[in-house]
Amino acid sequence: MNRYETLLFLHVLGAFGMVSATTAFWVVMLAARRSERPTALMPATATARIAVVAGSLLTIVFGVWLTLYLDGYELWDGWILAALVLWAVSGETGRRGGAAIEKARLAGDDALGATLRDRRTLFMLALSTIAVLTVLVLMIWKPGA
Amino acid sequence: MPLAIIRPDDWNLPLFLHVLGAMAVMGTLLVVATSLLGTWRREDADAAALRRLGFWTVISGVLPSFLVMRIGAQWVAAAESLDEQGEAAWIAIGYITTDLGGLLTLVSLVLAAIGLRRASNRGLARAVGVMAVVVLLAYLVAIWAMTVKPS
């Protein structure tokens, strides 16, 4: 593998980590919403929590590195700038939604059930998901490139 | 420094579908592996709930995601006329890993359906959990092949 292939592979691996983890969170969350013991299902997100952090770091580090490495891309290109902003939006809204769920998990089943149905929590998580999927669209379509 | 590679617009939608399907497969497999292997030695009520989650995720998550990934793969292969170019190593790796993944998913589906109907299903959970890990590792190889494209 040459340097470009290594950078690209690590960047794509990170992207898979982020989006796969997002999928996993939604699967568990939707199941937990319907459960009488939602706290029992939260351990199923353990590996997804590692994947989303690792994936976020890999995508940003190797994404920026790729941009600097390749001719034809610049950090100030519209689609790359938009992706950077959306990466930050996805991370922050995901963190806030996840923090609310973790706080409720520690408080017990009733609190967790209520939080999983709370509109603000769902809005945060939906926004995080839309942001990361929009980054995926930008990475594939590369508008203006 | 190498030039950035831009693909034709026609390829973007099928590629997006293929990649999104692949990411969803990996995510649902993460849930299956974590929930089923996490109850390896447990027999309490919470373990039973996690196993039900794992089994249901195989049926309602892994299978539809796999279909989206596979249909997307065939669509993008047709768009790129890959079949006419002869089979490069990365395409062969893709087919091998998805064929293996498909077979193990099918077996997992059957075991998951049986597991949902049984009160005692720890053995089935272990089997499906291990298969999920094998498929995840196979798909990591596929991600490498699709990105690096060894010829």
mmCIF file of C-alpha atoms in Angstrom:
data_model
loop_
_atom_site.group_PDB
_atom_site.id
_atom_site.type_symbol
_atom_site.label_atom_id
_atom_site.label_comp_id
_atom_site.label_asym_id
_atom_site.label_seq_id
_atom_site.Cartn_x
_atom_site.Cartn_y
_atom_site.Cartn_z
ATOM 1 C CA MET A 1 0.000 0.000 0.000
ATOM 2 C CA ASN A 2 1.301 3.444 -0.900
ATOM 3 C CA ARG A 3 0.698 6.535 1.221
ATOM 4 C CA TYR A 4 -2.461 7.601 -0.601
ATOM 5 C CA GLU A 5 -4.020 4.126 -0.208
ATOM 6 C CA THR A 6 -3.114 4.046 3.499
ATOM 7 C CA LEU A 7 -4.583 7.491 4.149
ATOM 8 C CA LEU A 8 -7.735 6.688 2.186
ATOM 9 C CA PHE A 9 -8.228 3.306 3.863
ATOM 10 C CA LEU A 10 -7.906 4.765 7.372
ATOM 11 C CA HIS A 11 -10.256 7.634 6.482
ATOM 12 C CA VAL A 12 -12.871 5.265 5.012
ATOM 13 C CA LEU A 13 -12.478 2.912 7.988
ATOM 14 C CA GLY A 14 -13.223 5.838 10.269
ATOM 15 C CA ALA A 15 -16.304 6.704 8.231
ATOM 16 C CA PHE A 16 -17.521 3.142 8.557
ATOM 17 C CA GLY A 17 -16.941 3.348 12.310
ATOM 18 C CA MET A 18 -19.032 6.515 12.611
ATOM 19 C CA VAL A 19 -21.983 5.490 10.471
ATOM 20 C CA SER A 20 -22.044 1.883 11.670
ATOM 21 C CA ALA A 21 -22.053 3.080 15.270
ATOM 22 C CA THR A 22 -24.895 5.484 14.467
ATOM 23 C CA THR A 23 -26.872 2.569 13.017
ATOM 24 C CA ALA A 24 -26.169 0.484 16.116
ATOM 25 C CA PHE A 25 -27.315 3.286 18.451
ATOM 26 C CA TRP A 26 -30.614 3.646 16.598
ATOM 27 C CA VAL A 27 -31.260 -0.117 16.615
ATOM 28 C CA VAL A 28 -30.732 -0.361 20.367
ATOM 29 C CA MET A 29 -32.582 2.875 21.101
ATOM 30 C CA LEU A 30 -35.668 1.867 19.134
ATOM 31 C CA ALA A 31 -35.725 -1.519 20.876
ATOM 32 C CA ALA A 32 -35.186 0.049 24.303
ATOM 33 C CA ARG A 33 -38.064 2.523 23.776
ATOM 34 C CA ARG A 34 -40.475 -0.398 23.537
ATOM 35 C CA SER A 35 -38.958 -2.341 26.420
ATOM 36 C CA GLU A 36 -40.142 -2.362 30.034
ATOM 37 C CA ARG A 37 -36.474 -2.660 31.079
ATOM 38 C CA PRO A 38 -34.617 -0.324 28.700
ATOM 39 C CA THR A 39 -31.519 -0.262 30.935
ATOM 40 C CA ALA A 40 -31.065 -3.999 30.267
ATOM 41 C CA LEU A 41 -30.459 -3.316 26.560
ATOM 42 C CA MET A 42 -27.944 -0.466 26.890
ATOM 43 C CA PRO A 43 -24.886 -2.788 27.157
ATOM 44 C CA ALA A 44 -25.528 -3.629 23.492
ATOM 45 C CA THR A 45 -24.121 -0.176 22.602
ATOM 46 C CA ALA A 46 -20.724 -0.841 24.240
ATOM 47 C CA THR A 47 -18.745 -1.502 21.042
ATOM 48 C CA ALA A 48 -20.630 1.193 19.124
ATOM 49 C CA ARG A 49 -19.504 3.779 21.672
ATOM 50 C CA ILE A 50 -15.873 2.826 21.027
ATOM 51 C CA ALA A 51 -16.439 2.747 17.255
ATOM 52 C CA VAL A 52 -17.978 6.225 17.088
ATOM 53 C CA VAL A 53 -15.101 7.873 18.976
ATOM 54 C CA ALA A 54 -12.399 5.993 17.059
ATOM 55 C CA GLY A 55 -14.236 6.583 13.786
ATOM 56 C CA SER A 56 -14.615 10.317 14.408
ATOM 57 C CA LEU A 57 -10.900 10.690 15.085
ATOM 58 C CA LEU A 58 -9.859 8.596 12.082
ATOM 59 C CA THR A 59 -12.137 10.463 9.664
ATOM 60 C CA ILE A 60 -10.981 13.935 10.693
ATOM 61 C CA VAL A 61 -7.258 13.208 11.001
ATOM 62 C CA PHE A 62 -6.916 11.222 7.788
ATOM 63 C CA GLY A 63 -9.508 13.277 5.930
ATOM 64 C CA VAL A 64 -7.560 16.500 6.521
ATOM 65 C CA TRP A 65 -4.280 14.689 5.766
ATOM 66 C CA LEU A 66 -5.698 13.414 2.449
ATOM 67 C CA THR A 67 -6.833 16.914 1.508
ATOM 68 C CA LEU A 68 -3.352 18.287 2.156
ATOM 69 C CA TYR A 69 -1.708 15.352 0.380
ATOM 70 C CA LEU A 70 -3.709 15.336 -2.841
ATOM 71 C CA ASP A 71 -3.447 17.797 -5.683
ATOM 72 C CA GLY A 72 -6.868 19.122 -6.687
ATOM 73 C CA TYR A 73 -8.356 19.304 -3.172
ATOM 74 C CA GLU A 74 -8.043 22.224 -0.771
ATOM 75 C CA LEU A 75 -9.365 22.553 2.790
ATOM 76 C CA TRP A 76 -11.350 25.613 1.716
ATOM 77 C CA ASP A 77 -13.179 23.794 -1.114
ATOM 78 C CA GLY A 78 -16.926 24.189 -0.460
ATOM 79 C CA TRP A 79 -17.752 20.512 -0.114
ATOM 80 C CA ILE A 80 -14.764 19.867 2.172
ATOM 81 C CA LEU A 81 -15.544 22.878 4.377
ATOM 82 C CA ALA A 82 -19.185 21.778 4.592
ATOM 83 C CA ALA A 83 -18.078 18.260 5.549
ATOM 84 C CA LEU A 84 -15.837 19.612 8.318
ATOM 85 C CA VAL A 85 -18.682 21.713 9.745
ATOM 86 C CA LEU A 86 -21.148 18.838 9.546
ATOM 87 C CA TRP A 87 -18.619 16.504 11.184
ATOM 88 C CA ALA A 88 -18.463 18.910 14.122
ATOM 89 C CA VAL A 89 -22.289 19.277 14.231
ATOM 90 C CA SER A 90 -22.745 15.506 14.165
ATOM 91 C CA GLY A 91 -20.194 15.007 16.935
ATOM 92 C CA GLU A 92 -21.585 17.661 19.266
ATOM 93 C CA THR A 93 -25.278 16.823 18.826
ATOM 94 C CA GLY A 94 -24.499 13.118 19.165
ATOM 95 C CA ARG A 95 -22.525 13.804 22.331
ATOM 96 C CA ARG A 96 -25.382 15.819 23.853
ATOM 97 C CA GLY A 97 -27.999 13.197 22.979
ATOM 98 C CA GLY A 98 -25.764 10.414 24.271
ATOM 99 C CA ALA A 99 -25.046 12.285 27.502
ATOM 100 C CA ALA A 100 -28.768 12.740 28.187
ATOM 101 C CA ILE A 101 -29.362 9.023 27.634
ATOM 102 C CA GLU A 102 -26.416 8.017 29.839
ATOM 103 C CA LYS A 103 -27.629 10.310 32.653
ATOM 104 C CA ALA A 104 -31.093 8.781 32.404
ATOM 105 C CA ARG A 105 -29.677 5.241 32.299
ATOM 106 C CA LEU A 106 -27.994 5.821 35.639
ATOM 107 C CA ALA A 107 -31.294 7.064 37.079
ATOM 108 C CA GLY A 108 -33.153 3.863 36.148
ATOM 109 C CA ASP A 109 -35.692 2.377 33.737
ATOM 110 C CA ASP A 110 -38.425 5.019 34.155
ATOM 111 C CA ALA A 111 -36.034 7.916 33.552
ATOM 112 C CA LEU A 112 -34.400 6.169 30.589
ATOM 113 C CA GLY A 113 -37.751 5.288 29.031
ATOM 114 C CA ALA A 114 -38.877 8.906 29.334
ATOM 115 C CA THR A 115 -35.622 10.233 27.852
ATOM 116 C CA LEU A 116 -35.776 7.849 24.909
ATOM 117 C CA ARG A 117 -39.215 9.280 24.098
ATOM 118 C CA ASP A 118 -38.220 12.891 24.795
ATOM 119 C CA ARG A 119 -38.436 15.077 21.678
ATOM 120 C CA ARG A 120 -35.324 17.095 22.472
ATOM 121 C CA THR A 121 -33.195 13.970 22.812
ATOM 122 C CA LEU A 122 -34.588 12.516 19.609
ATOM 123 C CA PHE A 123 -34.041 15.825 17.820
ATOM 124 C CA MET A 124 -30.363 15.887 18.875
ATOM 125 C CA LEU A 125 -29.797 12.315 17.735
ATOM 126 C CA ALA A 126 -31.708 12.795 14.483
ATOM 127 C CA LEU A 127 -29.695 15.935 13.737
ATOM 128 C CA SER A 128 -26.466 14.046 14.418
ATOM 129 C CA THR A 129 -27.532 11.264 12.046
ATOM 130 C CA ILE A 130 -28.638 13.643 9.286
ATOM 131 C CA ALA A 131 -25.337 15.517 9.591
ATOM 132 C CA VAL A 132 -23.185 12.391 9.292
ATOM 133 C CA LEU A 133 -25.244 11.060 6.368
ATOM 134 C CA THR A 134 -24.897 14.418 4.625
ATOM 135 C CA VAL A 135 -21.126 14.129 5.023
ATOM 136 C CA LEU A 136 -21.348 10.729 3.336
ATOM 137 C CA VAL A 137 -23.310 12.309 0.465
ATOM 138 C CA LEU A 138 -20.668 15.053 0.134
ATOM 139 C CA MET A 139 -17.848 12.488 0.129
ATOM 140 C CA ILE A 140 -19.444 10.544 -2.703
ATOM 141 C CA TRP A 141 -20.845 13.337 -4.848
ATOM 142 C CA LYS A 142 -18.083 15.895 -4.140
ATOM 143 C CA PRO A 143 -20.177 18.820 -5.506
ATOM 144 C CA GLY A 144 -18.060 21.427 -7.217
ATOM 145 C CA ALA A 145 -14.934 19.252 -7.313
ATOM 146 C CA MET B 1 1.550 14.477 -5.010
ATOM 147 C CA PRO B 2 -1.133 12.393 -6.711
ATOM 148 C CA LEU B 3 -4.117 13.948 -8.421
ATOM 149 C CA ALA B 4 -7.516 13.602 -6.799
ATOM 150 C CA ILE B 5 -9.759 11.086 -8.606
ATOM 151 C CA ILE B 6 -13.273 12.178 -9.588
ATOM 152 C CA ARG B 7 -15.786 9.541 -10.752
ATOM 153 C CA PRO B 8 -18.614 10.039 -13.300
ATOM 154 C CA ASP B 9 -21.894 11.288 -11.794
ATOM 155 C CA ASP B 10 -23.773 8.164 -12.989
ATOM 156 C CA TRP B 11 -21.907 6.038 -10.486
ATOM 157 C CA ASN B 12 -22.658 8.124 -7.411
ATOM 158 C CA LEU B 13 -26.173 6.972 -6.472
ATOM 159 C CA PRO B 14 -25.503 3.223 -6.745
ATOM 160 C CA LEU B 15 -22.211 3.681 -4.923
ATOM 161 C CA PHE B 16 -23.964 5.634 -2.151
ATOM 162 C CA LEU B 17 -26.561 2.885 -1.775
ATOM 163 C CA HIS B 18 -23.860 0.208 -1.683
ATOM 164 C CA VAL B 19 -21.744 2.056 0.913
ATOM 165 C CA LEU B 20 -24.775 2.976 3.070
ATOM 166 C CA GLY B 21 -25.952 -0.647 2.995
ATOM 167 C CA ALA B 22 -22.484 -1.836 3.965
ATOM 168 C CA MET B 23 -22.321 0.620 6.868
ATOM 169 C CA ALA B 24 -25.762 -0.466 8.067
ATOM 170 C CA VAL B 25 -24.736 -4.145 7.876
ATOM 171 C CA MET B 26 -21.671 -3.433 9.996
ATOM 172 C CA GLY B 27 -23.738 -1.465 12.514
ATOM 173 C CA THR B 28 -26.374 -4.150 12.905
ATOM 174 C CA LEU B 29 -23.681 -6.837 13.163
ATOM 175 C CA LEU B 30 -22.072 -4.789 15.949
ATOM 176 C CA VAL B 31 -25.342 -4.942 17.873
ATOM 177 C CA VAL B 32 -25.706 -8.691 17.229
ATOM 178 C CA ALA B 33 -22.146 -9.519 18.292
ATOM 179 C CA THR B 34 -22.155 -7.254 21.363
ATOM 180 C CA SER B 35 -25.556 -8.305 22.684
ATOM 181 C CA LEU B 36 -25.094 -12.049 22.086
ATOM 182 C CA LEU B 37 -21.442 -12.458 23.085
ATOM 183 C CA GLY B 38 -21.945 -10.142 26.049
ATOM 184 C CA THR B 39 -24.225 -12.784 27.585
ATOM 185 C CA TRP B 40 -21.754 -15.660 27.039
ATOM 186 C CA ARG B 41 -21.965 -16.967 30.610
ATOM 187 C CA ARG B 42 -25.141 -15.238 31.848
ATOM 188 C CA GLU B 43 -28.616 -16.638 32.399
ATOM 189 C CA ASP B 44 -30.442 -13.764 34.145
ATOM 190 C CA ALA B 45 -33.466 -11.835 32.853
ATOM 191 C CA ASP B 46 -31.336 -9.012 31.414
ATOM 192 C CA ALA B 47 -29.272 -11.552 29.461
ATOM 193 C CA ALA B 48 -32.486 -13.004 28.000
ATOM 194 C CA ALA B 49 -33.557 -9.506 26.882
ATOM 195 C CA LEU B 50 -30.153 -8.871 25.253
ATOM 196 C CA ARG B 51 -30.316 -12.188 23.403
ATOM 197 C CA ARG B 52 -33.803 -11.355 22.090
ATOM 198 C CA LEU B 53 -32.404 -8.028 20.861
ATOM 199 C CA GLY B 54 -29.493 -9.799 19.153
ATOM 200 C CA PHE B 55 -31.717 -12.383 17.457
ATOM 201 C CA TRP B 56 -34.260 -9.777 16.317
ATOM 202 C CA THR B 57 -31.499 -7.579 14.937
ATOM 203 C CA VAL B 58 -30.294 -10.422 12.686
ATOM 204 C CA ILE B 59 -33.793 -10.743 11.219
ATOM 205 C CA SER B 60 -34.892 -7.099 11.062
ATOM 206 C CA GLY B 61 -31.516 -5.356 10.695
ATOM 207 C CA VAL B 62 -28.745 -7.487 9.213
ATOM 208 C CA LEU B 63 -30.835 -9.095 6.466
ATOM 209 C CA PRO B 64 -32.383 -5.919 4.949
ATOM 210 C CA SER B 65 -29.051 -4.066 5.187
ATOM 211 C CA PHE B 66 -27.286 -6.930 3.451
ATOM 212 C CA LEU B 67 -29.810 -6.823 0.619
ATOM 213 C CA VAL B 68 -29.346 -3.056 0.174
ATOM 214 C CA MET B 69 -25.550 -3.524 0.133
ATOM 215 C CA ARG B 70 -25.685 -6.383 -2.345
ATOM 216 C CA ILE B 71 -28.168 -4.729 -4.698
ATOM 217 C CA GLY B 72 -26.090 -1.547 -4.558
ATOM 218 C CA ALA B 73 -22.965 -3.570 -5.378
ATOM 219 C CA GLN B 74 -24.540 -5.126 -8.445
ATOM 220 C CA TRP B 75 -25.916 -1.754 -9.560
ATOM 221 C CA VAL B 76 -22.558 0.028 -9.258
ATOM 222 C CA ALA B 77 -20.786 -2.885 -10.971
ATOM 223 C CA ALA B 78 -23.202 -2.513 -13.888
ATOM 224 C CA ALA B 79 -22.782 1.293 -13.950
ATOM 225 C CA GLU B 80 -18.988 0.941 -14.024
ATOM 226 C CA SER B 81 -19.173 -1.943 -16.539
ATOM 227 C CA LEU B 82 -16.941 -3.942 -14.220
ATOM 228 C CA ASP B 83 -18.139 -7.280 -15.602
ATOM 229 C CA GLU B 84 -16.758 -6.347 -19.019
ATOM 230 C CA GLN B 85 -13.345 -5.477 -17.601
ATOM 231 C CA GLY B 86 -12.568 -8.932 -16.200
ATOM 232 C CA GLU B 87 -12.397 -9.724 -12.506
ATOM 233 C CA ALA B 88 -9.772 -7.726 -10.642
ATOM 234 C CA ALA B 89 -8.608 -8.986 -7.228
ATOM 235 C CA TRP B 90 -10.607 -6.360 -5.329
ATOM 236 C CA ILE B 91 -13.853 -7.356 -7.065
ATOM 237 C CA ALA B 92 -13.160 -11.044 -6.360
ATOM 238 C CA ILE B 93 -12.520 -10.211 -2.693
ATOM 239 C CA GLY B 94 -15.787 -8.297 -2.605
ATOM 240 C CA TYR B 95 -17.768 -11.224 -4.014
ATOM 241 C CA ILE B 96 -16.052 -13.765 -1.746
ATOM 242 C CA THR B 97 -16.676 -11.742 1.412
ATOM 243 C CA THR B 98 -20.301 -10.997 0.556
ATOM 244 C CA ASP B 99 -20.939 -14.608 -0.424
ATOM 245 C CA LEU B 100 -19.444 -15.764 2.864
ATOM 246 C CA GLY B 101 -21.337 -13.053 4.707
ATOM 247 C CA GLY B 102 -24.554 -13.995 2.959
ATOM 248 C CA LEU B 103 -24.167 -17.657 3.824
ATOM 249 C CA LEU B 104 -23.416 -16.953 7.472
ATOM 250 C CA THR B 105 -26.279 -14.453 7.618
ATOM 251 C CA LEU B 106 -28.644 -17.109 6.289
ATOM 252 C CA VAL B 107 -27.472 -19.624 8.887
ATOM 253 C CA SER B 108 -27.732 -16.931 11.588
ATOM 254 C CA LEU B 109 -31.283 -16.151 10.489
ATOM 255 C CA VAL B 110 -32.354 -19.744 11.007
ATOM 256 C CA LEU B 111 -30.594 -19.992 14.371
ATOM 257 C CA ALA B 112 -32.005 -16.621 15.467
ATOM 258 C CA ALA B 113 -35.538 -17.691 14.579
ATOM 259 C CA ILE B 114 -35.062 -20.878 16.622
ATOM 260 C CA GLY B 115 -33.452 -18.916 19.452
ATOM 261 C CA LEU B 116 -36.429 -16.573 19.730
ATOM 262 C CA ARG B 117 -38.740 -19.518 20.298
ATOM 263 C CA ARG B 118 -36.632 -21.175 22.998
ATOM 264 C CA ALA B 119 -36.311 -20.179 26.641
ATOM 265 C CA SER B 120 -32.830 -21.706 26.845
ATOM 266 C CA ASN B 121 -30.810 -20.319 23.944
ATOM 267 C CA ARG B 122 -27.326 -19.548 25.262
ATOM 268 C CA GLY B 123 -25.650 -21.964 22.815
ATOM 269 C CA LEU B 124 -27.503 -20.487 19.860
ATOM 270 C CA ALA B 125 -26.590 -16.985 21.038
ATOM 271 C CA ARG B 126 -22.924 -17.928 21.170
ATOM 272 C CA ALA B 127 -23.029 -19.445 17.676
ATOM 273 C CA VAL B 128 -24.773 -16.445 16.108
ATOM 274 C CA GLY B 129 -22.523 -14.025 18.006
ATOM 275 C CA VAL B 130 -19.366 -15.746 16.754
ATOM 276 C CA MET B 131 -20.701 -15.780 13.196
ATOM 277 C CA ALA B 132 -21.396 -12.044 13.455
ATOM 278 C CA VAL B 133 -17.770 -11.443 14.452
ATOM 279 C CA VAL B 134 -16.500 -13.585 11.545
ATOM 280 C CA VAL B 135 -18.653 -11.642 9.079
ATOM 281 C CA LEU B 136 -17.529 -8.308 10.585
ATOM 282 C CA LEU B 137 -13.883 -9.298 10.118
ATOM 283 C CA ALA B 138 -14.576 -10.443 6.553
ATOM 284 C CA TYR B 139 -16.213 -7.093 5.782
ATOM 285 C CA LEU B 140 -13.199 -5.237 7.199
ATOM 286 C CA VAL B 141 -11.134 -7.070 4.582
ATOM 287 C CA ALA B 142 -13.714 -6.030 1.967
ATOM 288 C CA ILE B 143 -13.433 -2.372 3.052
ATOM 289 C CA TRP B 144 -9.657 -2.603 2.593
ATOM 290 C CA ALA B 145 -10.061 -4.186 -0.847
ATOM 291 C CA MET B 146 -12.701 -1.672 -2.011
ATOM 292 C CA THR B 147 -10.529 1.249 -0.888
ATOM 293 C CA VAL B 148 -7.077 0.086 -1.979
ATOM 294 C CA LYS B 149 -8.355 -1.868 -5.004
ATOM 295 C CA PRO B 150 -5.540 -4.416 -5.324
ATOM 296 C CA SER B 151 -5.347 -5.668 -8.890
#
